[in-house]
Coordinates of C-alpha atoms in Angstrom, one line a residue:
M1 CA -59.2 46.5 62.1
N2 CA -57.7 44.5 64.9
R3 CA -54.1 43.5 65.3
D4 CA -54.5 39.9 63.9
E5 CA -56.0 41.2 60.7
I6 CA -53.1 43.7 60.3
R7 CA -50.6 40.9 61.0
Q8 CA -52.2 38.6 58.4
R9 CA -52.3 41.4 55.7
R10 CA -48.6 42.1 56.3
L11 CA -47.8 38.4 56.0
R12 CA -49.7 38.2 52.7
R13 CA -47.9 41.2 51.4
R14 CA -44.5 39.8 52.3
H15 CA -45.5 36.5 50.7
L16 CA -46.5 38.3 47.5
I17 CA -43.3 40.2 47.4
V18 CA -41.2 37.0 47.8
M19 CA -43.2 35.3 45.1
M20 CA -42.6 38.2 42.7
I21 CA -38.9 38.2 43.5
M22 CA -38.7 34.5 42.8
A23 CA -40.6 34.9 39.5
I24 CA -38.2 37.6 38.4
I25 CA -35.2 35.3 39.3
V26 CA -36.7 32.4 37.3
V27 CA -37.2 34.7 34.3
I28 CA -33.6 35.9 34.5
L29 CA -32.3 32.3 34.8
I30 CA -34.3 31.2 31.8
G31 CA -33.0 34.2 29.8
L32 CA -29.4 33.3 30.8
I33 CA -29.8 29.7 29.8
F34 CA -31.3 30.7 26.4
V35 CA -28.4 33.1 25.7
N36 CA -25.8 30.4 26.7
L37 CA -27.5 27.8 24.5
N38 CA -27.6 30.2 21.6
H39 CA -24.0 31.1 22.0
S40 CA -22.9 27.4 22.2
H41 CA -24.9 26.7 19.1
Q42 CA -23.2 29.6 17.2
Q43 CA -19.8 28.3 18.3
R44 CA -20.6 24.8 17.1
V45 CA -21.8 26.2 13.7
R46 CA -18.6 28.3 13.4
S47 CA -16.5 25.3 14.3
L48 CA -18.3 23.1 11.8
N49 CA -17.9 25.7 9.1
K50 CA -14.2 25.9 9.9
T51 CA -13.8 22.2 9.7
R52 CA -15.7 22.1 6.4
Q53 CA -13.6 24.9 5.0
S54 CA -10.4 23.2 6.2
S55 CA -11.5 19.9 4.5
V56 CA -12.2 21.7 1.3
Q57 CA -8.9 23.4 1.4
K58 CA -7.1 20.0 2.0
V59 CA -8.9 18.5 -0.9
T60 CA -8.4 21.3 -3.3
S61 CA -4.8 21.9 -2.3
R62 CA -3.7 18.5 -3.6
K63 CA -2.8 18.9 -7.3
T64 CA -3.3 16.0 -9.8
I65 CA -0.2 15.3 -11.9
T66 CA -1.3 14.7 -15.5
H67 CA 2.1 13.8 -16.9
P68 CA 3.6 11.1 -14.7
D69 CA 6.9 11.1 -16.7
S70 CA 7.7 14.6 -15.2
V71 CA 7.8 13.0 -11.8
L72 CA 8.8 9.4 -12.2
T73 CA 11.6 9.7 -14.8
A74 CA 13.9 11.0 -12.1
L75 CA 13.2 7.9 -10.0
M76 CA 14.1 5.2 -12.6
G77 CA 17.5 4.6 -11.1
K78 CA 17.8 1.8 -8.6
A79 CA 17.8 3.2 -5.0
T80 CA 19.3 1.5 -2.0
E81 CA 17.7 1.8 1.5
D82 CA 19.7 3.7 4.0
S83 CA 21.0 1.7 7.0
D84 CA 19.0 4.0 9.4
T85 CA 15.6 2.8 8.2
Q86 CA 16.4 -0.9 7.5
T87 CA 14.5 -3.6 9.4
N88 CA 16.6 -6.3 11.0
G89 CA 19.6 -5.2 8.9
E90 CA 17.9 -6.1 5.6
A91 CA 18.5 -3.5 2.8
T92 CA 15.7 -3.1 0.3
Y93 CA 15.9 -1.5 -3.1
S94 CA 13.3 0.8 -4.7
Q95 CA 12.9 1.5 -8.4
F96 CA 10.3 3.0 -10.6
Y97 CA 10.0 1.8 -14.2
R98 CA 7.7 2.0 -17.2
Q99 CA 6.3 -0.7 -19.4
G100 CA 4.6 0.8 -22.5
N101 CA 2.6 3.7 -21.1
Q102 CA 2.2 2.2 -17.6
W103 CA 4.4 3.1 -14.7
Y104 CA 5.3 0.6 -11.9
W105 CA 7.1 0.7 -8.6
K106 CA 9.3 -2.3 -7.5
L107 CA 10.6 -3.1 -4.0
T108 CA 13.2 -5.9 -3.8
S109 CA 15.8 -7.3 -1.4
N110 CA 18.7 -9.7 -1.8
G111 CA 17.1 -12.3 0.6
R112 CA 13.5 -12.1 -0.6
G113 CA 13.9 -11.1 -4.2
V114 CA 10.9 -9.1 -5.4
I115 CA 8.8 -8.1 -2.4
E116 CA 6.3 -5.9 -4.2
I117 CA 5.4 -4.5 -7.6
G118 CA 2.8 -1.8 -7.6
E119 CA 0.9 -0.5 -10.7
I120 CA 0.7 3.3 -10.4
S121 CA -2.7 4.7 -11.6
H122 CA -2.7 8.3 -10.2
I123 CA -0.3 10.9 -8.9
S124 CA -1.1 13.9 -6.9
K125 CA 1.1 16.6 -5.2
E126 CA 0.7 18.7 -2.1
K127 CA 3.6 21.2 -1.4
S128 CA 6.7 19.0 -1.8
S129 CA 5.1 15.6 -1.2
Y130 CA 3.7 13.3 -3.8
Q131 CA 1.1 10.6 -3.4
F132 CA 0.9 7.6 -5.8
T133 CA -2.3 5.6 -6.0
T134 CA -0.9 2.0 -6.4
K135 CA -2.3 -1.4 -6.9
S136 CA -0.4 -4.4 -5.6
Q137 CA 0.8 -7.0 -8.2
V138 CA 2.9 -9.3 -6.0
Y139 CA 2.5 -9.0 -2.3
E140 CA -1.3 -8.8 -2.1
P141 CA -2.5 -8.8 -5.7
G142 CA -5.4 -6.4 -6.3
T143 CA -5.1 -4.4 -3.1
T144 CA -5.0 -0.6 -3.7
Y145 CA -2.9 1.6 -1.4
Q146 CA -1.4 5.1 -1.2
L147 CA 2.4 5.4 -1.6
A148 CA 3.7 8.7 -0.3
F149 CA 7.0 10.1 -1.6
H150 CA 9.2 13.2 -1.0
W151 CA 12.7 14.2 -1.8
L152 CA 15.2 14.4 1.1
N153 CA 17.7 16.7 -0.6
K154 CA 17.8 19.3 -3.3
Q155 CA 20.1 17.2 -5.5
Q156 CA 17.2 14.7 -5.9
Q157 CA 19.4 11.7 -5.0
Q158 CA 17.7 10.7 -1.7
Y159 CA 14.0 10.3 -1.0
N160 CA 11.6 8.8 1.5
L161 CA 8.8 6.3 0.7
H162 CA 6.1 5.3 3.1
T163 CA 2.7 3.7 3.1
D164 CA 0.4 2.0 5.6
F165 CA 0.4 -1.0 3.3
K166 CA 2.5 -3.6 5.1
H167 CA 4.2 -0.7 7.1
I168 CA 6.7 0.1 4.4
N169 CA 8.7 3.2 5.4
G170 CA 12.3 3.8 4.2
D171 CA 14.8 6.4 3.0
Y172 CA 16.5 5.6 -0.3
T173 CA 19.6 6.8 -2.1
I174 CA 19.7 6.6 -5.9
G175 CA 22.9 5.2 -7.5
V176 CA 24.3 3.4 -4.4
Q177 CA 25.5 0.0 -5.7
P178 CA 23.5 -2.8 -4.1
Q179 CA 24.9 -6.1 -3.1
T180 CA 24.2 -8.8 -5.7
V181 CA 23.0 -12.4 -5.2
D182 CA 25.0 -15.1 -7.1
T183 CA 22.1 -16.8 -9.0
R184 CA 24.4 -19.7 -9.8
H185 CA 24.4 -20.7 -6.1
L186 CA 20.8 -20.2 -5.0
T187 CA 19.0 -22.4 -2.4
R188 CA 16.1 -24.4 -3.6
T189 CA 13.7 -22.1 -1.8
Q190 CA 15.2 -19.1 -3.7
V191 CA 15.0 -20.9 -7.0
K192 CA 11.3 -21.7 -6.4
E193 CA 10.6 -18.0 -5.5
W194 CA 12.5 -16.8 -8.5
I195 CA 10.5 -18.9 -10.9
V196 CA 7.1 -18.2 -9.4
R197 CA 7.8 -14.5 -9.3
N198 CA 8.6 -14.5 -13.1
I199 CA 5.5 -16.7 -13.8
N200 CA 3.4 -14.0 -12.1
K201 CA 5.4 -11.2 -13.9
Y202 CA 4.9 -12.5 -17.4
T203 CA 1.7 -14.5 -17.5
D204 CA -1.6 -15.2 -15.9
S205 CA -1.2 -18.0 -13.3
P206 CA -2.1 -21.5 -14.3
S207 CA -5.8 -22.4 -14.3
A208 CA -6.5 -23.1 -10.6
V209 CA -3.7 -21.0 -9.2
H210 CA -4.2 -17.3 -8.2
K211 CA -1.3 -14.9 -8.6
T212 CA 0.6 -15.6 -5.4
M213 CA 4.1 -16.1 -4.1
N214 CA 2.9 -19.3 -2.3
T215 CA 5.1 -21.9 -4.0
N216 CA 3.0 -24.7 -2.6
Y217 CA 0.7 -24.3 -5.5
Y218 CA 3.4 -25.8 -7.7
G219 CA 5.4 -29.0 -7.9
F220 CA 9.2 -28.7 -8.6
Q221 CA 11.5 -31.4 -10.0
F222 CA 15.2 -30.5 -9.8
S223 CA 18.0 -32.1 -12.0
F224 CA 21.4 -31.3 -13.4
D225 CA 22.5 -31.7 -17.0
K226 CA 26.0 -32.8 -18.2
Q227 CA 27.2 -29.1 -18.1
G228 CA 26.1 -28.8 -14.5
R229 CA 23.2 -26.5 -15.2
L230 CA 20.3 -26.7 -12.9
G231 CA 17.0 -27.7 -14.5
I232 CA 13.6 -27.2 -12.9
F233 CA 10.5 -28.9 -14.2
V234 CA 7.4 -27.2 -12.8
T235 CA 3.8 -28.6 -12.6
E236 CA 0.6 -27.6 -11.0
N237 CA 0.1 -29.1 -7.5
H238 CA -3.6 -30.1 -7.6
D239 CA -3.4 -31.7 -4.2
Y240 CA -2.6 -28.4 -2.7
D241 CA -5.2 -26.7 -4.9
N242 CA -8.0 -28.9 -3.6
K243 CA -6.7 -28.5 -0.1
M244 CA -7.2 -24.8 -0.5
G245 CA -10.8 -25.1 -1.8
A246 CA -10.3 -25.6 -5.5
D247 CA -12.1 -28.3 -7.5
V248 CA -9.5 -29.8 -9.9
D249 CA -8.6 -33.3 -11.0
P250 CA -6.2 -34.7 -8.3
H251 CA -4.9 -37.4 -10.7
V252 CA -3.2 -35.0 -13.2
A253 CA -0.4 -32.5 -12.8
P254 CA -0.4 -30.2 -15.9
T255 CA 3.0 -28.9 -17.0
V256 CA 3.6 -25.2 -16.1
G257 CA 7.0 -24.9 -17.6
S258 CA 10.6 -26.1 -17.9
F259 CA 13.3 -23.8 -16.5
T260 CA 17.1 -23.7 -16.5
I261 CA 19.6 -21.6 -14.6
T262 CA 22.3 -21.0 -17.2
T263 CA 26.0 -21.0 -16.6
Q264 CA 25.8 -17.2 -16.5
G265 CA 23.2 -17.4 -13.8
Y266 CA 20.3 -16.4 -16.0
L267 CA 16.8 -17.9 -15.7
K268 CA 15.7 -19.4 -19.0
V269 CA 12.3 -21.0 -19.8
D270 CA 11.5 -23.4 -22.6
N271 CA 8.5 -23.1 -24.9
I272 CA 6.4 -25.8 -23.2
G273 CA 3.8 -25.8 -20.5
T274 CA 0.8 -23.5 -19.7
S275 CA 3.0 -20.7 -18.5
G276 CA 6.2 -21.5 -20.4
M277 CA 4.7 -20.9 -23.8
D278 CA 3.2 -17.6 -22.8
M279 CA 6.4 -16.5 -21.2
V280 CA 8.5 -17.2 -24.3
K281 CA 6.0 -15.3 -26.4
A282 CA 5.9 -12.4 -24.0
V283 CA 9.7 -12.0 -24.1
T284 CA 10.4 -12.8 -27.8
G285 CA 7.1 -11.8 -29.4
S286 CA 7.1 -15.2 -31.2
N287 CA 5.3 -18.5 -30.8
S288 CA 8.0 -20.4 -32.5
A289 CA 11.0 -19.5 -30.3
Q290 CA 12.4 -22.5 -28.4
S291 CA 13.3 -20.6 -25.2
A292 CA 13.8 -17.2 -23.7
I293 CA 15.8 -15.6 -20.9
V294 CA 13.2 -14.2 -18.4
A295 CA 15.6 -12.8 -15.7
R296 CA 19.3 -12.0 -15.5
S297 CA 19.4 -11.2 -11.8
F298 CA 17.7 -12.4 -8.7
D299 CA 15.7 -9.2 -8.1
E300 CA 14.0 -9.5 -11.6

């Protein structure tokens, strides 16, 4: 065997050894990748299981309150918002009340009257916090939202309420005397809002009018009697109805009701009109009563 043949054989042997080493390296790399992928998969599975377990724990840890009276009776007193949480210096007032077997939450202020009334359909508790499932009756009728509540002191005189609905968030103290509005000296805007709020409170809205605090759906005629009491004759505003997409007769203006602010500052309604008759019956329980007091303060 000559030198060239020996050199070529050595080269082939070296080439073979290099190829074998590279093959071994490739096998090792593939094994490492597989192990890493398997480890990552197991981590994801464990993480997912933890998330699921956490979610289940969060759901199961919230306890349903089957007797609302046990929670809400302590909240029936009118509570005034603390100055630290007021917006633009406007104090609001929170109160929970019951009509029949149904509980409601009411939010008011001196300037705006009734801001919201919420119908409470479900109560749940997690640790020291309560959550009230609530349906709007005034601000955005029919909208359901969650109202969160917790006590701020052991004496159960101060509490916090917050909800994403219209960004309501305030601390309230039960029993603090709120400032009152003299209902004998209201502006016309306040009078309109007071009347519409009580129409919504006691009755279904007139035929083409949805429950809303938009006073443009109504026509108002103001007058004073010999005793100086303010009278307000209210009709449906079909021009505005049609402008907002309704299809009603623009040539008629059905009577909604006839209202009076008494010398004591109470809001009285006479037994006439599509809403007036229903309001009198709702308050007195009779179709024959001539009139009824529907509100004694501006926040009613």
